[in-house]
GROMACS .gro file of C-alpha atoms in nm:
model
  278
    1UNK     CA    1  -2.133   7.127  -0.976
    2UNK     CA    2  -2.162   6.879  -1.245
    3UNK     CA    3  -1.836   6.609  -1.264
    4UNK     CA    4  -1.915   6.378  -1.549
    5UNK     CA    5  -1.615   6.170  -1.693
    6UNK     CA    6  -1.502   5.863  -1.907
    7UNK     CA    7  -1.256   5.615  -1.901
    8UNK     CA    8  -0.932   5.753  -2.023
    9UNK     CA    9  -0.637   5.512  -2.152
   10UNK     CA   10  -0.322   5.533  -2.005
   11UNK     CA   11  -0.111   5.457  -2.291
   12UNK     CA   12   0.244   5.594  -2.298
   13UNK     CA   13   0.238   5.662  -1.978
   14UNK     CA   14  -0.016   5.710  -1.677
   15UNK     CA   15   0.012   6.114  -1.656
   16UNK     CA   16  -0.096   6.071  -1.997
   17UNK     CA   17  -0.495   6.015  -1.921
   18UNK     CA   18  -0.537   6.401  -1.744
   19UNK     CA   19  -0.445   6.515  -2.077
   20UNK     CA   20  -0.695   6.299  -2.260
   21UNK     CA   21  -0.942   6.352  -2.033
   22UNK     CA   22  -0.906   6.734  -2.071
   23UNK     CA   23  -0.927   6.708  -2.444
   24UNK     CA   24  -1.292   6.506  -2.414
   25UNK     CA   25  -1.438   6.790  -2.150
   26UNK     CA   26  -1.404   6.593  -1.800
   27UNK     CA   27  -1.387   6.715  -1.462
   28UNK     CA   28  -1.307   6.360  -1.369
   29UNK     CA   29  -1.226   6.023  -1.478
   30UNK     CA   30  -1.157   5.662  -1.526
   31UNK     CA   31  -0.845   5.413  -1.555
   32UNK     CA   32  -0.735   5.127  -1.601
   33UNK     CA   33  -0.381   5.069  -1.414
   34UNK     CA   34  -0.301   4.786  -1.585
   35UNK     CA   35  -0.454   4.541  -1.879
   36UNK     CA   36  -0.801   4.445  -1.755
   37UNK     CA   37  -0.823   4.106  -1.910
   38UNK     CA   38  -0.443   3.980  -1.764
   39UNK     CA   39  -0.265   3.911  -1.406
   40UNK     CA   40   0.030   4.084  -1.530
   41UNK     CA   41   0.053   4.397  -1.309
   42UNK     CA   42   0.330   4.669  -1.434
   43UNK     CA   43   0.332   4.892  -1.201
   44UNK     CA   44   0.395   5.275  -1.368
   45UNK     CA   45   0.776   5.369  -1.288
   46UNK     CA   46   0.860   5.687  -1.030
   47UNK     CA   47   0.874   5.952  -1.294
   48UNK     CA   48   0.541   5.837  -1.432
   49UNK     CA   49   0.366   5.854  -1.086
   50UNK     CA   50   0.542   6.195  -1.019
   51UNK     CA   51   0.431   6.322  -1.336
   52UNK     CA   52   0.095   6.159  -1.253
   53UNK     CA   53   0.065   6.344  -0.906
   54UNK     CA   54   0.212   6.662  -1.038
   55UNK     CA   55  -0.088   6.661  -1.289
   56UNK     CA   56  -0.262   6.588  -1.044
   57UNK     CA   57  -0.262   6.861  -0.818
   58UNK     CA   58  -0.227   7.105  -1.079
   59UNK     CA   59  -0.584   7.027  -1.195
   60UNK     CA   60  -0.947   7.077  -1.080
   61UNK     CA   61  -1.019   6.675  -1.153
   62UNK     CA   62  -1.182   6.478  -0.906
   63UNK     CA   63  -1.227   6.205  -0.835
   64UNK     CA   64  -0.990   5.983  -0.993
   65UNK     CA   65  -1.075   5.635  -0.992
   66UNK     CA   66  -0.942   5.354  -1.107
   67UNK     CA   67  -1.166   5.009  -1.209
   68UNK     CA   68  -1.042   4.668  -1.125
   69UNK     CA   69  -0.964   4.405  -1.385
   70UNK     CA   70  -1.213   4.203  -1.511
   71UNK     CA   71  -1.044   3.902  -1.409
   72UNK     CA   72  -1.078   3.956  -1.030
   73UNK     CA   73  -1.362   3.746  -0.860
   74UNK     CA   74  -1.374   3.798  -0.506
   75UNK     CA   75  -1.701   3.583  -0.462
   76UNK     CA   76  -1.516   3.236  -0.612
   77UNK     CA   77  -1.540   2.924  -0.412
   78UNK     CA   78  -1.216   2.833  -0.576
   79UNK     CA   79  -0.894   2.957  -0.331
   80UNK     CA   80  -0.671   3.001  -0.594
   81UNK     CA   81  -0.880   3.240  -0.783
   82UNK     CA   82  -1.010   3.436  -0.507
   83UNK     CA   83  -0.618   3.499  -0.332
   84UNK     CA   84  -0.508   3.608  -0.684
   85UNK     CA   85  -0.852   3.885  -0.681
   86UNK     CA   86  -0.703   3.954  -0.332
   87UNK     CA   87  -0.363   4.037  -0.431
   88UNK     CA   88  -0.466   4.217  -0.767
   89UNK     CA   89  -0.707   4.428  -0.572
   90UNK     CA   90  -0.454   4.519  -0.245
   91UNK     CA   91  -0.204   4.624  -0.569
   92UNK     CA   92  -0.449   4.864  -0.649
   93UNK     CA   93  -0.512   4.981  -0.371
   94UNK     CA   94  -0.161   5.040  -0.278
   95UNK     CA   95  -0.087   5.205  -0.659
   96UNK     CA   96  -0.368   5.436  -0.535
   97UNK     CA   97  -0.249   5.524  -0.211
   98UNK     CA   98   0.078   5.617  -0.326
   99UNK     CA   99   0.004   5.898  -0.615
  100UNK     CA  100  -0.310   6.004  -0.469
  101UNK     CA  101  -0.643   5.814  -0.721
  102UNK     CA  102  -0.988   5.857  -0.462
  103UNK     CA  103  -1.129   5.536  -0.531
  104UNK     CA  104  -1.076   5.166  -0.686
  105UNK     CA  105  -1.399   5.021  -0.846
  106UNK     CA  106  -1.483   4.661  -0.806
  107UNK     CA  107  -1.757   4.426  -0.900
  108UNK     CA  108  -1.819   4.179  -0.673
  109UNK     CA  109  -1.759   3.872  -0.852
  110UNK     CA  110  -1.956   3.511  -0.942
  111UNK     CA  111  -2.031   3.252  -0.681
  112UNK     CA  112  -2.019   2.999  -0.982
  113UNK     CA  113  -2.246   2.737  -0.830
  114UNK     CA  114  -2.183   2.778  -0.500
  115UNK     CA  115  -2.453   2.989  -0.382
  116UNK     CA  116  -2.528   3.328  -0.349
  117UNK     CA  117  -2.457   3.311   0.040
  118UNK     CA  118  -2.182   3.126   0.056
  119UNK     CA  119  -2.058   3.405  -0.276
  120UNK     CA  120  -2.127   3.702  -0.072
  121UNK     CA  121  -1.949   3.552   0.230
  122UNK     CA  122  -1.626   3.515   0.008
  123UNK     CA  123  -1.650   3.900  -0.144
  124UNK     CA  124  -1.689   4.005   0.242
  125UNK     CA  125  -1.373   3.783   0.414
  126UNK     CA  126  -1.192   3.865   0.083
  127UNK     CA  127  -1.224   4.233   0.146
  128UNK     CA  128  -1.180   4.253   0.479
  129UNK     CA  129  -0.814   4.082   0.413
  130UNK     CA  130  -0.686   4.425   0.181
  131UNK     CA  131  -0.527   4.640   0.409
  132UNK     CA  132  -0.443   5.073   0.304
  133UNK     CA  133  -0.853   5.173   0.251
  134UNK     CA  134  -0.812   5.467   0.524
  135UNK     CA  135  -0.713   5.688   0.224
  136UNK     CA  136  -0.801   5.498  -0.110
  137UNK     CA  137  -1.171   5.404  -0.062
  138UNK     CA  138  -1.302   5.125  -0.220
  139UNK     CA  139  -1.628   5.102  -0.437
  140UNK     CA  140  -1.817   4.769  -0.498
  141UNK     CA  141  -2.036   4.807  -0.785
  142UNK     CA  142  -2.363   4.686  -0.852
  143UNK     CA  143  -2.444   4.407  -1.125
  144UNK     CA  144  -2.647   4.351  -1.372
  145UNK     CA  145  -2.734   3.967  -1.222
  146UNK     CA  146  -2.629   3.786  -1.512
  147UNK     CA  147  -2.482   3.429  -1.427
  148UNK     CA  148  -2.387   3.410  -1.087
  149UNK     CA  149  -2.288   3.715  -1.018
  150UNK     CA  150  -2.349   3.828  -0.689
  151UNK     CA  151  -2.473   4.204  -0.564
  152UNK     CA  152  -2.745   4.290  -0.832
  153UNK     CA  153  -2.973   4.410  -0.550
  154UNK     CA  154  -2.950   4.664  -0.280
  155UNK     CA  155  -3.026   4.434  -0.030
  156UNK     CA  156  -2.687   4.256  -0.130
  157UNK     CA  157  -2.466   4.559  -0.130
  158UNK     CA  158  -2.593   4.637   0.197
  159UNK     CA  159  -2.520   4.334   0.359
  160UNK     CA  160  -2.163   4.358   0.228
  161UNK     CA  161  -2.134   4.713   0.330
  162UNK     CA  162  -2.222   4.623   0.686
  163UNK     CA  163  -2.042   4.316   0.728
  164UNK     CA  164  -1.712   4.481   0.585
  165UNK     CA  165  -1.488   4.573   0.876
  166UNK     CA  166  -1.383   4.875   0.726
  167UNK     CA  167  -1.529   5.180   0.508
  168UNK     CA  168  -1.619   5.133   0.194
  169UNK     CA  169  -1.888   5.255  -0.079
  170UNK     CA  170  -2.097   5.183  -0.348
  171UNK     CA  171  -2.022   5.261  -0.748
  172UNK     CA  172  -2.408   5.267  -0.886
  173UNK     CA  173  -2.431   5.131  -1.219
  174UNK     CA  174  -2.709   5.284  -1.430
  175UNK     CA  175  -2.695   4.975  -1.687
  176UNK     CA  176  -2.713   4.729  -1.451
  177UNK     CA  177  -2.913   4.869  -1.195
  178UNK     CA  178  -3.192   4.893  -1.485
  179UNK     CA  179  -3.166   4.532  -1.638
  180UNK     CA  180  -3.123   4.384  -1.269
  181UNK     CA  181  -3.488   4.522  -1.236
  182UNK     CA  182  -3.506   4.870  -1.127
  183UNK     CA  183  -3.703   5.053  -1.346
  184UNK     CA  184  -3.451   5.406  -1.349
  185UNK     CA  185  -3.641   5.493  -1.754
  186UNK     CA  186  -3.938   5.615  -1.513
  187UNK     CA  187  -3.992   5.866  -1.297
  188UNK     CA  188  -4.201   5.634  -1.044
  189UNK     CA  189  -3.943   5.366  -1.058
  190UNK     CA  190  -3.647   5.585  -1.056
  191UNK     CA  191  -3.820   5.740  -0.736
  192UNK     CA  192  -3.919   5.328  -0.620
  193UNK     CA  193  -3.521   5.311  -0.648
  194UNK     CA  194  -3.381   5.578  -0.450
  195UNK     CA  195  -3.634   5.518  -0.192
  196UNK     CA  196  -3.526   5.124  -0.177
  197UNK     CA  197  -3.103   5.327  -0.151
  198UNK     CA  198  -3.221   5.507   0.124
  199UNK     CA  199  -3.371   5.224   0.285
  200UNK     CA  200  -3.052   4.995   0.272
  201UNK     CA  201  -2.722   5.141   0.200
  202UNK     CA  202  -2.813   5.472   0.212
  203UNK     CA  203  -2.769   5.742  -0.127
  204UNK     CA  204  -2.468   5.866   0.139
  205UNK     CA  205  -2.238   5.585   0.032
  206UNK     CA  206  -2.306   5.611  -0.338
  207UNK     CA  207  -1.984   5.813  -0.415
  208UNK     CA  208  -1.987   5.742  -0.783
  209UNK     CA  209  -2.218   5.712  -1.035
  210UNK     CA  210  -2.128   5.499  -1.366
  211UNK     CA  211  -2.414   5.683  -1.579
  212UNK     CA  212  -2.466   5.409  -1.898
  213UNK     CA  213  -2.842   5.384  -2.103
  214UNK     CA  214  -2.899   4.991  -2.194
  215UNK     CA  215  -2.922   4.877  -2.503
  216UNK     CA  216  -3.126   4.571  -2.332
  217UNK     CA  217  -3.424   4.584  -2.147
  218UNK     CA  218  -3.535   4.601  -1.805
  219UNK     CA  219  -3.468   4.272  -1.597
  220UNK     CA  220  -3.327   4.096  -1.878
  221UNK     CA  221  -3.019   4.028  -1.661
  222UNK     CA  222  -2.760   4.142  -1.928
  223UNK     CA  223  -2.488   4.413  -1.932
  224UNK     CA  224  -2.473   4.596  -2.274
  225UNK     CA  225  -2.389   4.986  -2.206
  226UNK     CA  226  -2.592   5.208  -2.487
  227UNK     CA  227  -2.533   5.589  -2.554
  228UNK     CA  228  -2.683   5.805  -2.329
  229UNK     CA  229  -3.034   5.857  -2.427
  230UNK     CA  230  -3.020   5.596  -2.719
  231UNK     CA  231  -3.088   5.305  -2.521
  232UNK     CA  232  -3.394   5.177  -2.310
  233UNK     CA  233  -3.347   5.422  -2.008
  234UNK     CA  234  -3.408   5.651  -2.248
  235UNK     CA  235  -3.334   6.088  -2.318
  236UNK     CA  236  -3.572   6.114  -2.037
  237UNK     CA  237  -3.471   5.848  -1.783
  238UNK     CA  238  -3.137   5.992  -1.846
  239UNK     CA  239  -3.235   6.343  -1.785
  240UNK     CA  240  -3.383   6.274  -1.467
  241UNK     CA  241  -3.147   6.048  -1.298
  242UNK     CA  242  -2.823   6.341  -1.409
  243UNK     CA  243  -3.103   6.596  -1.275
  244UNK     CA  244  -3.216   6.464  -0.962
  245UNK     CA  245  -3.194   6.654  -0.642
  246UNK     CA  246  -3.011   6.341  -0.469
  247UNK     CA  247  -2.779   6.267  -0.754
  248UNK     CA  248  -2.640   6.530  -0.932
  249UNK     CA  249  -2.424   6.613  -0.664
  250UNK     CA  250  -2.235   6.243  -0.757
  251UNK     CA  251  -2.001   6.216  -0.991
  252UNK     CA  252  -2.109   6.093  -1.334
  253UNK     CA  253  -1.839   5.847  -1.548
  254UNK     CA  254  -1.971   5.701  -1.844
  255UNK     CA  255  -1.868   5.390  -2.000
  256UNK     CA  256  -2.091   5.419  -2.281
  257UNK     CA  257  -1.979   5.259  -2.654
  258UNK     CA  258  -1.730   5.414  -2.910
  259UNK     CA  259  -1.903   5.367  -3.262
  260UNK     CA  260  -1.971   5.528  -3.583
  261UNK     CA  261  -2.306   5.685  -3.369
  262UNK     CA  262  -2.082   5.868  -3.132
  263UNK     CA  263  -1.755   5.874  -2.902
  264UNK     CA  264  -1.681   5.998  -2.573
  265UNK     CA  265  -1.705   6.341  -2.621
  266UNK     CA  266  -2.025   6.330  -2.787
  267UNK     CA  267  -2.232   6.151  -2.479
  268UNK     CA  268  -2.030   6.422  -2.252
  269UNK     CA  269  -2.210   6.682  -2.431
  270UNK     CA  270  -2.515   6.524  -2.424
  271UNK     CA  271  -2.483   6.459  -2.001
  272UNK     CA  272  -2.387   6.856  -1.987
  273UNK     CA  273  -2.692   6.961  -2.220
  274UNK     CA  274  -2.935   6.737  -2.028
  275UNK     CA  275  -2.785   6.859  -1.738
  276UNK     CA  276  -2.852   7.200  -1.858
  277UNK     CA  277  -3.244   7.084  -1.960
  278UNK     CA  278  -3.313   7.010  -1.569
   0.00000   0.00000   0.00000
């Protein structure tokens, strides 16, 4: 079964975004529990988590996940930074755990300087300090290695995955996978790329899918989401990657642009009628 989704606001309440997700044709979706670009965490009162779970389980929409702000940089050498990431990300987590969202989405963060071993070391001791991931999971996603970000390769993720004390998963970004270097707008290199998942982290542990074309191009190291199909992966890339035996099964959300070209519910109708084409 095909789940494809977008990011939904949560305006007006948090109940609010199975509504709006409805309305655009998801199966599942995308939030933001708080503003992404501030510390400021106001967590949604009882009635709007009750309403939240109620809708909830009265609906076939899975998974629910909700992405970390943008502020959060668990690969920092600086302390203060890195135990406010902590704390913002255990929040999450325990928002989730209490009215039921599947995942929480993270990137991994920027050494800044420090190295890209001595980053990876602080995204693994930071996440082994959040406690409550037996029924939230979390998902670190892949970047696109622009700066210093850290986990642009598979070989990263991995090594986070297995030095992480407890179970977590992978969010693969379409995007960034492509201008990190894997080539996803062929069929060779989109086959190249699974074959390099299986090899390290395994396509098991991919439990979600952020399906975005590029308006850049490949192994240009920056992080510009395109429509589907309109961008450098291209119709095709697109068509294979939402068709392929080992990946349709995973959920699809898109982040893609809102413009004059198209919205939301456009690019879900394109994901369905490629989908369809395969």
């Amino acid at each position: 079964m095909l789940r494809v989704g977008v990011h939904v606001s949560i305006s007006g309440g948090i109940y609010r975004s199975f509504d709006r997700a409805k309305d655009l044709g998801c199966n599942c979706f995308q939030i933001f529990s708080h503003s992404p670009r501030s510390w400021k965490f106001n967590i949604p009162d009882k009635k709007d988590s009750k309403r939240f779970v109620k809708k909830s389980n009265g609906n076939d929409v899975e998974p629910l996940v909700i992405h970390g702000s943008y502020l959060v940089n668990l690969a920092t050498p600086k302390d203060g930074l890195r135990e406010k990431s902590i704390k913002s990300t255990q929040k999450e987590i325990d928002f989730s755990n209490k009215v039921g969202i599947d995942y929480v989405n993270i990137h991994p963060g920027a050494h800044t300087g420090s190295g890209e071993t001595q980053g990876i070391n602080n995204v693994i001791s930071s996440i082994n300090q959040i406690q409550g991931l037996d029924e939230t999971e979390l998902l670190v996603e892949n970047t696109s290695g622009s700066g210093t970000t850290v986990g642009y390769n598979f070989k990263q993720i991995k090594e986070i995955l297995d030095r992480v004390d407890r179970d977590i998963g992978v969010t693969l970004d379409t995007c960034h996978a492509y201008t990190a270097g894997y080539d996803l707008g062929s069929k060779s290199g989109l086959e190249k790329t699974i074959e390099e998942i299986e090899e390290t982290i395994g396509i098991d542990k991919i439990k979600l899918i952020h399906l975005n074309d590029s308006k850049n191009p490949l192994n240009s190291n920056k992080d510009h989401h395109e429509h589907i199909g309109l961008g450098k992966i291209g119709v095709k890339g697109m068509e294979r990657i939402i068709n392929h035996p080992k990946l349709k099964d995973i959920p699809f959300i898109l982040e893609t642009p809102i413009d004059d070209q198209r919205g939301d519910e456009e690019n879900i109708e394109t994901v369905k009628k490629l989908r369809n084409k395969g």
